[in-house]
Coordinates of C-alpha atoms in Angstrom, one line a residue:
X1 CA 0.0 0.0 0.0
X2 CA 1.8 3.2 -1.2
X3 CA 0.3 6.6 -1.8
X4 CA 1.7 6.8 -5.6
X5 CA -1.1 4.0 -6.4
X6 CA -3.4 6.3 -6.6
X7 CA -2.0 7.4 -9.9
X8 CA -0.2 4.5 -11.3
X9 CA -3.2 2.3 -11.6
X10 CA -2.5 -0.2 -8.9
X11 CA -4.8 0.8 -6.4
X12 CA -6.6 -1.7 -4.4
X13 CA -9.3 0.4 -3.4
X14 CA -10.8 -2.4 -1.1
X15 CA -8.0 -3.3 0.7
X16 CA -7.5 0.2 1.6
X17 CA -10.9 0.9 2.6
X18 CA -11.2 -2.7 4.8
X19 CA -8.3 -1.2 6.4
X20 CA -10.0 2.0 7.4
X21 CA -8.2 4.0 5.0
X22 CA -10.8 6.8 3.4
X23 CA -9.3 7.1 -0.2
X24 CA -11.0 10.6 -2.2
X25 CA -13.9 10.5 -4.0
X26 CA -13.1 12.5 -6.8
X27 CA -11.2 12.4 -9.8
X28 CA -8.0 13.3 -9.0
X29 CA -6.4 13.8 -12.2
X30 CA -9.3 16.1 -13.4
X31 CA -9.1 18.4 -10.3
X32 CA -5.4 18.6 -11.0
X33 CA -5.9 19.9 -15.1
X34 CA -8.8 22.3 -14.1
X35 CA -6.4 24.2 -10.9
X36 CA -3.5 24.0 -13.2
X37 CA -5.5 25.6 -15.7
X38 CA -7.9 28.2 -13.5
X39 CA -6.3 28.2 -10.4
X40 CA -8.2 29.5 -7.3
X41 CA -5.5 29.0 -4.1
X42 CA -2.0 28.9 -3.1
X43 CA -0.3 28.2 0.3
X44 CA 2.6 29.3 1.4
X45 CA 4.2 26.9 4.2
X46 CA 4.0 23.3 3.3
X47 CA 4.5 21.9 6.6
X48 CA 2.6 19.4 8.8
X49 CA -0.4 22.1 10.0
X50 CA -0.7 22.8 6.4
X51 CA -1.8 19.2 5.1
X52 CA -3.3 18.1 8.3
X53 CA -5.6 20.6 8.3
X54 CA -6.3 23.2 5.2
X55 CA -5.3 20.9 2.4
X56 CA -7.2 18.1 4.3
X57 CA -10.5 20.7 4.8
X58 CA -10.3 21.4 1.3
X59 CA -9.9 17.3 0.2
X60 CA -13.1 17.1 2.3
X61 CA -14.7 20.2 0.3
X62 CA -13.7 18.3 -2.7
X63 CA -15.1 15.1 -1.6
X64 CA -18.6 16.5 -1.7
X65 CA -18.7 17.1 -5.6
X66 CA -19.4 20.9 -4.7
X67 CA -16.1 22.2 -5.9
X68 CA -13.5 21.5 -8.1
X69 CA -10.5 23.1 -7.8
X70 CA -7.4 22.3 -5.2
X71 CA -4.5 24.3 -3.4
X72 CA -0.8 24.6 -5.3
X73 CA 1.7 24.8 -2.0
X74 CA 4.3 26.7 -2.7
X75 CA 7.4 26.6 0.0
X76 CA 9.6 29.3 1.0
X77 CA 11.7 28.4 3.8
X78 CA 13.0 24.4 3.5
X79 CA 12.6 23.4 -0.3
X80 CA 13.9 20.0 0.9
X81 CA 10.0 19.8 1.8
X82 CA 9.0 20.1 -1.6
X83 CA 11.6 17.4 -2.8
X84 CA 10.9 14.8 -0.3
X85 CA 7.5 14.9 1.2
X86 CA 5.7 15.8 -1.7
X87 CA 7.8 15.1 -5.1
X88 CA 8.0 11.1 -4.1
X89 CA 4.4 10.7 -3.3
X90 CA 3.0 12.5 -6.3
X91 CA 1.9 15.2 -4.2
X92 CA -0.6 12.8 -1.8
X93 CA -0.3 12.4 1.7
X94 CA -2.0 10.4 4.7
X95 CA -3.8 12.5 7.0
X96 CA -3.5 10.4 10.8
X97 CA -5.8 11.7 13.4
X98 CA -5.4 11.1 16.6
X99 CA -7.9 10.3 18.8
X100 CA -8.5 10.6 22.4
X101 CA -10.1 7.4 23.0
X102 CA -5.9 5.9 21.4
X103 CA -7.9 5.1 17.8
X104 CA -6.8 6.6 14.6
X105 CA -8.3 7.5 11.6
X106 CA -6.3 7.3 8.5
X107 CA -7.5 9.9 5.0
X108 CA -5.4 9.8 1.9
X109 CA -5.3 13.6 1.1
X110 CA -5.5 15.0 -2.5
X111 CA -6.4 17.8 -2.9
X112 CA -2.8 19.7 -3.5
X113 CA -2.2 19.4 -7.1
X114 CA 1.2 21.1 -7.1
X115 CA 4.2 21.8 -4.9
X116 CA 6.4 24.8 -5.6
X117 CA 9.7 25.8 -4.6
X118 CA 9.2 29.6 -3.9
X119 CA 12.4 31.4 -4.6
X120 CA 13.6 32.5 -7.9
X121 CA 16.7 30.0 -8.3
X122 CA 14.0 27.9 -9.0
X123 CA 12.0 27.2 -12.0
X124 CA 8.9 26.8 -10.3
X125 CA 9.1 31.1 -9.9
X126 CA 7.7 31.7 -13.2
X127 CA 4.7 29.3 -12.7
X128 CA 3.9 31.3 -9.6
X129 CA 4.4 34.6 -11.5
X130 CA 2.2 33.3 -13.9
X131 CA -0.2 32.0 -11.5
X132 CA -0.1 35.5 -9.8
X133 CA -1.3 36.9 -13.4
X134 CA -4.2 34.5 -13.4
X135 CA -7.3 36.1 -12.7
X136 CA -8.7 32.9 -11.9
X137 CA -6.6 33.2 -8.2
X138 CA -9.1 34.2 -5.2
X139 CA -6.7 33.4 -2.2
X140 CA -3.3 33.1 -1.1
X141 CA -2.8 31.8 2.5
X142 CA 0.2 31.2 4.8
X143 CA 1.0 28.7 7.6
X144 CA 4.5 30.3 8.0
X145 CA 4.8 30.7 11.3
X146 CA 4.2 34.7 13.2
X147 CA 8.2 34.8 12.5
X148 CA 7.7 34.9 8.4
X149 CA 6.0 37.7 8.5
X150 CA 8.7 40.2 9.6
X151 CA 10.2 42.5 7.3
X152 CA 14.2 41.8 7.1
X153 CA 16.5 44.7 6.5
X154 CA 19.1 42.6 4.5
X155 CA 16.4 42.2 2.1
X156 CA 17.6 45.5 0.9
X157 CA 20.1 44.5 -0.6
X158 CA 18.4 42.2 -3.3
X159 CA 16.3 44.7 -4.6
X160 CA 12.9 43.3 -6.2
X161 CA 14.4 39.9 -6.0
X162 CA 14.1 39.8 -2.3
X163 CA 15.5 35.9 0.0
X164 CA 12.9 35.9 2.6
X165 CA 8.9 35.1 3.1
X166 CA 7.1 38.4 2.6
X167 CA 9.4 39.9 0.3
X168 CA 8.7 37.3 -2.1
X169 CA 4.8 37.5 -1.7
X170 CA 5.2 41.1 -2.2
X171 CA 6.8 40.3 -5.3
X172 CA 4.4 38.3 -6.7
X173 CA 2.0 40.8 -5.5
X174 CA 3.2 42.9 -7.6
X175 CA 3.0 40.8 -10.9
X176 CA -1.0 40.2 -9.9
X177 CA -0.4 44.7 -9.6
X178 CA 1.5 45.1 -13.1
X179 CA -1.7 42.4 -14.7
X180 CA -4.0 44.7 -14.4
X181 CA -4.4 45.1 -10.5
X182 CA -6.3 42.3 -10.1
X183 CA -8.1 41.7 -7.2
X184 CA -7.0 38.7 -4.2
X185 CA -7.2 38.1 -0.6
X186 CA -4.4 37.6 1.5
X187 CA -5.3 34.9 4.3
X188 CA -3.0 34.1 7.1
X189 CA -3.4 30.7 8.9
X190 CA -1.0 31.2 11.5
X191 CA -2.0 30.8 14.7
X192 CA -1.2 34.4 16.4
X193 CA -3.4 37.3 17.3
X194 CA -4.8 39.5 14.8
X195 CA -2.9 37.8 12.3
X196 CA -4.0 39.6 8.9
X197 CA -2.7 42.4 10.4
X198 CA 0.7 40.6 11.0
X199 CA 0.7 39.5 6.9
X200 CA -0.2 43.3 5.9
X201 CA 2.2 45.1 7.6
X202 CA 5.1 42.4 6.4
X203 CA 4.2 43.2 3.2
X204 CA 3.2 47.0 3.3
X205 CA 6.7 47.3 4.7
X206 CA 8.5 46.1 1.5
X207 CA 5.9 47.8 -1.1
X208 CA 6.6 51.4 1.1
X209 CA 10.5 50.2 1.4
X210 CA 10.7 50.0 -2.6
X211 CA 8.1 52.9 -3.3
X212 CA 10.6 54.8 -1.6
X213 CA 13.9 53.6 -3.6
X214 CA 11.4 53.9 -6.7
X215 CA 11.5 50.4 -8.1
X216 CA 7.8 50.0 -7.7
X217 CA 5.2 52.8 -8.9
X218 CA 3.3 54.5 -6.4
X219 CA -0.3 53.5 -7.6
X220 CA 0.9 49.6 -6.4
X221 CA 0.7 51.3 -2.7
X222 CA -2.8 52.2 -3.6
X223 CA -3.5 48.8 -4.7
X224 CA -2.1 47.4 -2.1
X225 CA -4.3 49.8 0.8
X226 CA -7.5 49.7 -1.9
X227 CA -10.1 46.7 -0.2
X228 CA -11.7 46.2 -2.9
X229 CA -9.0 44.3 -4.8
X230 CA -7.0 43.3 -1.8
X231 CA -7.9 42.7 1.6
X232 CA -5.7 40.7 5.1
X233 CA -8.8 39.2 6.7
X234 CA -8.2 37.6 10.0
X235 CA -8.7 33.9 10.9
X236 CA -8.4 31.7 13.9
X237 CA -7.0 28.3 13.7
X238 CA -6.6 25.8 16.1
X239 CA -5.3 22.3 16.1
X240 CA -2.4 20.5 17.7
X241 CA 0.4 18.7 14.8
X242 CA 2.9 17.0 16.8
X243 CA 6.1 15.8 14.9
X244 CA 5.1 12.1 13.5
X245 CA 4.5 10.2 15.8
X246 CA 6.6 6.3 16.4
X247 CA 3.4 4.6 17.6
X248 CA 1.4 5.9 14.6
X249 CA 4.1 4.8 12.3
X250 CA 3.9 1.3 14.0
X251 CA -0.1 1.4 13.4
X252 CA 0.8 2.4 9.9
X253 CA 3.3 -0.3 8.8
X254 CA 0.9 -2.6 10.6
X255 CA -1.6 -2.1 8.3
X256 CA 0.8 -2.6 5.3
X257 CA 1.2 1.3 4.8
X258 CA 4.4 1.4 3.1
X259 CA 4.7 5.4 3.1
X260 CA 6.1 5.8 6.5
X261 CA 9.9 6.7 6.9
X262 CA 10.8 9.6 8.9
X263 CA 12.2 13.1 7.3
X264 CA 14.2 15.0 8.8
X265 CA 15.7 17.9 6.2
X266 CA 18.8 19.9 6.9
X267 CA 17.2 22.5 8.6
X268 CA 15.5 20.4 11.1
X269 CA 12.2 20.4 9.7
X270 CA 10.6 16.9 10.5
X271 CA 8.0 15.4 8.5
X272 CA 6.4 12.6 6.5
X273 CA 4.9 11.1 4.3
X274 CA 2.0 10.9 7.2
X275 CA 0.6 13.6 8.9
X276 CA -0.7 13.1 12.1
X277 CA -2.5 15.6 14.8
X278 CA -5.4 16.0 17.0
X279 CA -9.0 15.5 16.2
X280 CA -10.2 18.6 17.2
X281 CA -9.6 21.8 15.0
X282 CA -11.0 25.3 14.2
X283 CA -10.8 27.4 11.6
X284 CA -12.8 30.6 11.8
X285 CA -12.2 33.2 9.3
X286 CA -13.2 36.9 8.3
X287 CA -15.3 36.6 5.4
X288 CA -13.8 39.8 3.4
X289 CA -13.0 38.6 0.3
X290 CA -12.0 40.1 -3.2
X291 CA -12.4 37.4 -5.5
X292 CA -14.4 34.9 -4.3
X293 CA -13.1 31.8 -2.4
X294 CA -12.6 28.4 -2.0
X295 CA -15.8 27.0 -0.4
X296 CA -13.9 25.4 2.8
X297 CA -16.6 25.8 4.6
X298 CA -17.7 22.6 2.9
X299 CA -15.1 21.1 5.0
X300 CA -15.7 22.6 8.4
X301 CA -14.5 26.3 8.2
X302 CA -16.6 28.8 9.8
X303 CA -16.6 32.2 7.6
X304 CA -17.9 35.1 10.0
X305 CA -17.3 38.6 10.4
X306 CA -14.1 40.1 11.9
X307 CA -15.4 41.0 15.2
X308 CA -16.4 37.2 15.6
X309 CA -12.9 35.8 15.1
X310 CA -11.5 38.6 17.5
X311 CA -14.0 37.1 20.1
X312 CA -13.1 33.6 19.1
X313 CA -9.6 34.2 19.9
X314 CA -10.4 35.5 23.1
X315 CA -12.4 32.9 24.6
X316 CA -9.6 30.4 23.1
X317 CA -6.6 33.2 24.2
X318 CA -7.9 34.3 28.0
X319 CA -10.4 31.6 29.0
X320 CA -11.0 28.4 27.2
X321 CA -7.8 27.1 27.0
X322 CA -4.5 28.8 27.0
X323 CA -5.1 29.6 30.7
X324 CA -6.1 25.7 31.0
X325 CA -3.0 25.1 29.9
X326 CA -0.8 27.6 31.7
X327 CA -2.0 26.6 35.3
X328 CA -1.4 23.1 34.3
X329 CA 2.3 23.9 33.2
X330 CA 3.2 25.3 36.2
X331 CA 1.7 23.1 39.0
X332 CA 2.3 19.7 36.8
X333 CA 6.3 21.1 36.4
X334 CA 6.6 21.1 40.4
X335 CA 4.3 17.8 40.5
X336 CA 6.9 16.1 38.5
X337 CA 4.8 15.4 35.5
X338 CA 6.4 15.6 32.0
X339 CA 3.1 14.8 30.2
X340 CA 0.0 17.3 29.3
X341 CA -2.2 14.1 28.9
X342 CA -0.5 12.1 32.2
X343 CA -2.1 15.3 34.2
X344 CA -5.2 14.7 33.6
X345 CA -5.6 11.6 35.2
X346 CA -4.4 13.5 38.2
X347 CA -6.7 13.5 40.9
X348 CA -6.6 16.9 41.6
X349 CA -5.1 18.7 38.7
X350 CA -8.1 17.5 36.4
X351 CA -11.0 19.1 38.6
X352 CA -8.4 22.1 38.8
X353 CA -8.5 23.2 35.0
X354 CA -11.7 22.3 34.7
X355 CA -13.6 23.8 37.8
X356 CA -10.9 26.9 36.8
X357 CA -12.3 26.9 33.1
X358 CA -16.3 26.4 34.2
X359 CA -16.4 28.0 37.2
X360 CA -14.2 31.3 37.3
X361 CA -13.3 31.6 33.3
X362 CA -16.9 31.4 32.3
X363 CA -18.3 34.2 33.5
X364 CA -16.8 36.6 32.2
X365 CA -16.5 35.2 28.1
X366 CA -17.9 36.5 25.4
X367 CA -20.1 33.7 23.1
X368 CA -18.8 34.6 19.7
X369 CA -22.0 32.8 18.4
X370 CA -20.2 30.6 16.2
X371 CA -18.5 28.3 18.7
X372 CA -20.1 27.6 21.9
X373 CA -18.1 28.3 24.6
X374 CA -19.0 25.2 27.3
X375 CA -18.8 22.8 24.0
X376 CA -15.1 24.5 23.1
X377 CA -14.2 23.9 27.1
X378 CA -15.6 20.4 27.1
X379 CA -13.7 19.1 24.2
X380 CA -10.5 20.8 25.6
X381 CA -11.1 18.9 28.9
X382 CA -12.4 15.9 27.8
X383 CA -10.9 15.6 24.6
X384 CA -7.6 17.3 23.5
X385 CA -5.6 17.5 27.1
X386 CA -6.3 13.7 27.6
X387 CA -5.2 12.8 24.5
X388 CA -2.5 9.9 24.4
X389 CA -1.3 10.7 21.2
X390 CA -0.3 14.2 22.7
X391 CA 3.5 14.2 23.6
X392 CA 2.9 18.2 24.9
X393 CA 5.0 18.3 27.8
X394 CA 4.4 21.1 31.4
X395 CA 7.6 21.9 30.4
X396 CA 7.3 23.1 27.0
X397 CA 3.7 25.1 27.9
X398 CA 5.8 26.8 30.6
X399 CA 8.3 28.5 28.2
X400 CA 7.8 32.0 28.6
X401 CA 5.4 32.1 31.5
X402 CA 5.5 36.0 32.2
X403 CA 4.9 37.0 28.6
X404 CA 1.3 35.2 29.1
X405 CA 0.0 35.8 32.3
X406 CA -1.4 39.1 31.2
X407 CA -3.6 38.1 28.8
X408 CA -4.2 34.4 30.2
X409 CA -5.0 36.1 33.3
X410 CA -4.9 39.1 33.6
X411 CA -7.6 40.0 30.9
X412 CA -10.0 37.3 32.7
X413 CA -9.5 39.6 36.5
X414 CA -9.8 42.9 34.3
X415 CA -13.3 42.0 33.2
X416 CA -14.3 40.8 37.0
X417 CA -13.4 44.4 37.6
X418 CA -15.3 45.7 34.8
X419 CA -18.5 44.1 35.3
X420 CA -17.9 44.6 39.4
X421 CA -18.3 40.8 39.7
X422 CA -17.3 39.4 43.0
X423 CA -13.8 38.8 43.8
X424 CA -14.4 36.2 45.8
X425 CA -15.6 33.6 43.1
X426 CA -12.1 33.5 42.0
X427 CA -9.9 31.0 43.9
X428 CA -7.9 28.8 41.1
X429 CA -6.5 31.9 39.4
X430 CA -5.1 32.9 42.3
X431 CA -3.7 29.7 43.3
X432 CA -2.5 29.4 39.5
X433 CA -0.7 33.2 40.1
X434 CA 0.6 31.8 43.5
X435 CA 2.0 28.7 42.4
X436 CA 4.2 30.6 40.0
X437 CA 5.7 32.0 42.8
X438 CA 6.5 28.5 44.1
X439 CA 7.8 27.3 40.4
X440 CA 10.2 30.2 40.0
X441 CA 12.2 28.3 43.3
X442 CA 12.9 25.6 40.7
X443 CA 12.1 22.8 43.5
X444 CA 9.7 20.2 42.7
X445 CA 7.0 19.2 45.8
X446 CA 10.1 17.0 47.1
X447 CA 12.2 19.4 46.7
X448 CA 14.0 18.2 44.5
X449 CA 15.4 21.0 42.4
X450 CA 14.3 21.3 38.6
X451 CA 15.2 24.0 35.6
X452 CA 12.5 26.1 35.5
X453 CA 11.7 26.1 31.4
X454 CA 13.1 29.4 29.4
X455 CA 12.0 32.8 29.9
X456 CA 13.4 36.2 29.2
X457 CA 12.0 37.5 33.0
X458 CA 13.3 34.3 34.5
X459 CA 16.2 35.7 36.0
X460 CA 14.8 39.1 37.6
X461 CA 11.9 36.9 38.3
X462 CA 13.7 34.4 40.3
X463 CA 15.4 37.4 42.2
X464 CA 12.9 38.8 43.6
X465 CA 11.4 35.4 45.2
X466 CA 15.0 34.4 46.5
X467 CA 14.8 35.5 50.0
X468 CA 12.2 32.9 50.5
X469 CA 12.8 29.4 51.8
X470 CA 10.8 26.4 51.1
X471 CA 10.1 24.8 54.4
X472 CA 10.6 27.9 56.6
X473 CA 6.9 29.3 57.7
X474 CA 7.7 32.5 60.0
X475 CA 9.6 34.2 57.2
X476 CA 9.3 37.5 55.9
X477 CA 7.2 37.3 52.4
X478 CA 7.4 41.2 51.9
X479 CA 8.7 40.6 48.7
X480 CA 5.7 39.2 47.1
X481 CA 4.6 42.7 46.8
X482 CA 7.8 43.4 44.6
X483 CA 6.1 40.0 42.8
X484 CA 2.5 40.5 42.3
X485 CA 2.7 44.2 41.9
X486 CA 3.9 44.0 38.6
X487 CA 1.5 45.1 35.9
X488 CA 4.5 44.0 33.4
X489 CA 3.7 40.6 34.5
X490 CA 0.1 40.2 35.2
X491 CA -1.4 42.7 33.6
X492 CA -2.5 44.5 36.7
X493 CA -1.4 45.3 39.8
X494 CA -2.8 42.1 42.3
X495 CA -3.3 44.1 45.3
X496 CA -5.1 47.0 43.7
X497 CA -7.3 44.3 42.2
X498 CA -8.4 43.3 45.5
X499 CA -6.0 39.8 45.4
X500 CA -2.8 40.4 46.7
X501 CA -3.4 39.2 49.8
X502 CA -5.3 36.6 49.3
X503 CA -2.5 34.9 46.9
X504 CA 0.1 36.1 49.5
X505 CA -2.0 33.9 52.1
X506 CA -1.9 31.0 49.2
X507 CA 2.1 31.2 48.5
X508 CA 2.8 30.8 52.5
X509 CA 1.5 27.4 52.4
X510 CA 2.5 26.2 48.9
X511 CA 6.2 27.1 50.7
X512 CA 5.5 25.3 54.2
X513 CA 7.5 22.2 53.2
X514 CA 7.8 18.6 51.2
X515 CA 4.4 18.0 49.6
X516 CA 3.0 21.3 50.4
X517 CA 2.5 22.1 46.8
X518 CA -0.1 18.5 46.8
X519 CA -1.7 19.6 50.2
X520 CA -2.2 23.1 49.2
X521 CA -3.5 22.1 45.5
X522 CA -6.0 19.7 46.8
X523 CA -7.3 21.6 49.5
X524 CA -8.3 24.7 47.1
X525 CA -9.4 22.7 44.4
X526 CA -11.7 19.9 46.8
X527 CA -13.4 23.7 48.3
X528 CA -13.9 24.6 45.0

């Protein structure tokens, strides 16, 4: 069983399918003449997010005899990508998701018809140019990651033939500007805040640079800024791609899967010709577009309004989740835990996150309408942290702690303020805002010491809790109100906000000794 039967005639359809393999309905070879022809979509980033979850959305789309067009990927960044997890598998790949009850399901994904190398060195440049001139395009989108969207100075230096990520969309921008200003939409994928915004201003930054130095005219500005030929919209996005996973390559070769060696390129990127990643996703997108669009809603996109996706990301950003997973970083780093999933079987850290999600998160979100916030909550809880498949580690969540406790919590205490809610109802976020002051000790409950993950405030952080001992209860705690004073950190000043105390009274006994961080965690989380 190899993907490349698809095309060469010796598929065994049945055997896949007995095997639980779901194999595209849809001609495959037609789709592929009619994009190449009149194509509607290109990618940039053709990593694992990318053909787990657009390209598999759109293979879905396809499926339904709706549609009939597919994506072109076109890499910037690791060409070795191109050459060998797509060029040796005609372009197909296995779509693996993993689910939380340890099942799999296995898709054969199609619907990428081609896979460009994006740089001029490269032939493939002038089929994107002339791609670019097609009016037939509607979308390009981007799972580049927030850092391909910066601007780089040495750039510069190559003029209108520029090395990195945005300066090469901007390029091609402007061949779709010099054939007649036609019109597109510019769609990130990435999963950051606000993240058309991020896409515009990488590439407003290059048009202005070379508007300036005159090698672009002045009306491609106006193009550029004019919505109604090109627009950023925003999205949200939302699913978990792990690296590929051993056990699912076991599963795989088990079944007489063939495709399943390992890549690793030279710049580290690791992939296959598998793809596997959580169940759950979300894809919520502004629907502000140009040119038309691909209909992915056929395959599980929501298409809303930009004020939607803004509340989306909230409820996922400051409630739902990423504060789910912030409190479990830091108390399952002292508990000695080294798995996301291996928490939640934890007697008390479970009915933490989730009483901390339900109880004290809750109140204060936003429905966006589209999602419902107790179903988003309940799959996280039930669903996506329990997942075995899930090799997310406390120690990886806790990287860069202080950068997120303002908006994981800090946003969540702001609106309690706002809405003159009762201070009282929260508990778990200050026992999450406490225990961080017990993490930055580096000593697990046994006090056993452990490297507290990276963080550009560690140090100063750590410097200001050092006076305190673990195991030493008449000591002066005065400088928690260096700590929790810190807007910088929590977004607010704690003891203005009515909670400085109370976490101060919290910290005292997460530092009264061996397995005071287990006492102190339980007894919180059973009143809760």
């Amino acid at each position: 069983m190899k993907l490349t039967d698809l095309l060469s005639g010796q598929l065994n359809a049945a055997e896949w399918e007995a095997k639980g393999y779901e194999l595209p309905k849809f001609n495959i070879e037609d789709i592929r003449r009619k994009t190449h022809d009149e194509p509607t979509w290109v990618h940039f980033g053709g990593g694992n997010i990318f053909r787990a979850f657009p390209a598999a959305i759109l293979n879905d789309a396809l499926n339904t005899g709706k549609y009939d067009r597919g994506v072109i990927v076109a890499e910037t960044f690791d060409f070795e990508v191109i050459d060998k997890a797509y060029a040796p598998y005609d372009n197909l790949s296995l779509s693996v998701s993993l689910c939380s009850d340890g099942t799999i399901g296995k898709k054969v994904v199609a619907s990428v018809t081609e896979a460009l190398k994006a740089d001029p060195q490269f032939p493939d440049w002038q089929r994107l140019v002339d791609i670019f001139r097609q009016p037939s395009l509607q979308m390009i989108s981007f799972t580049i990651t927030e850092k391909g969207y910066s601007y780089n100075e040495a750039d510069l230096e190559c003029g209108l033939q520029p090395v990195f990520a945005m300066g090469k969309v901007t390029r091609l921008l402007l061949e779709r500007f010099l054939a007649g200003e036609l019109p597109l939409t510019v769609q990130s994928m990435d999963n950051c805040s606000h993240n058309g915004d991020r896409v515009k201003a990488g590439v407003m930054a290059y048009a202005e640079r070379w508007a300036q130095e005159e090698l672009v005219p002045a009306a491609f500005l106006d193009y550029l800024k004019d919505e109604t030929k090109v627009t950023f919209p925003w999205s949200m996005i939302d699913k978990i791609t792990p690296r590929p996973h051993q056990k699912v390559k076991e599963l795989l070769a088990a079944d007489g899967f063939e495709d399943n060696d390992y890549i690793e390129t030279e710049r580290h990127t690791f992939t296959a010709p598998f793809v596997n990643a959580e169940e759950v996703q979300y894809l919520v997108i502004e629907d502000h577009y140009t040119n038309g669009r691909p209909p992915l809603h056929l395959g599980g996109a929501l298409y809303t309004t930009r004020e939607t996706v803004d509340k989306v990301e909230t409820m996922k950003v400051t409630t739902c989740l990423n504060p789910l997973h912030t409190a479990m970083s830091i108390y399952g780093c002292m508990l000695g835990y080294t798995l996301i999933s291996a928490e939640m079987a934890d007697e008390d850290l479970r009915p933490f996150v989730q009483k901390l999600g339900y109880i004290e998160a809750m109140p204060v979100v936003v429905d966006p309408g589209v999602l419902n916030p107790y179903e988003f909550i309940g799959a996280v809880i039930n669903r996506r942290l329990p997942n075995p498949f899930m090799p997310d580690a406390p120690q990886r969540i806790a990287m860069d702690t202080s950068q997120k406790l303002p908006i994981r919590f800090g946003e969540t205490i702001k609106k309690y303020l706002a809405r003159g809610l009762d201070m009282q109802n929260l508990v778990l976020i200050p026992l999450t805002l406490a225990g961080y002051a017990r993490y930055l000790k580096g000593l697990d409950d046994n006090l056993q010491p452990f490297t507290p993950s990276p963080d550009p405030m560690l140090d100063e952080l750590q410097a200001i809790v050092a006076p305190l001992e673990v195991g030493k209860p008449d000591q002066d705690y005065s400088c928690l109100r260096q700590l929790y004073s810190r807007k910088d950190v929590f977004g607010l000043n704690l003891y203005e906000a009515g909670l400085g105390e109370q976490i101060e009274g919290m910290v005292r006994e997460l530092f009264a000794g061996a397995g005071a961080v287990r006492k102190t965690l339980h007894k919180y989380v059973s009143a809760r």
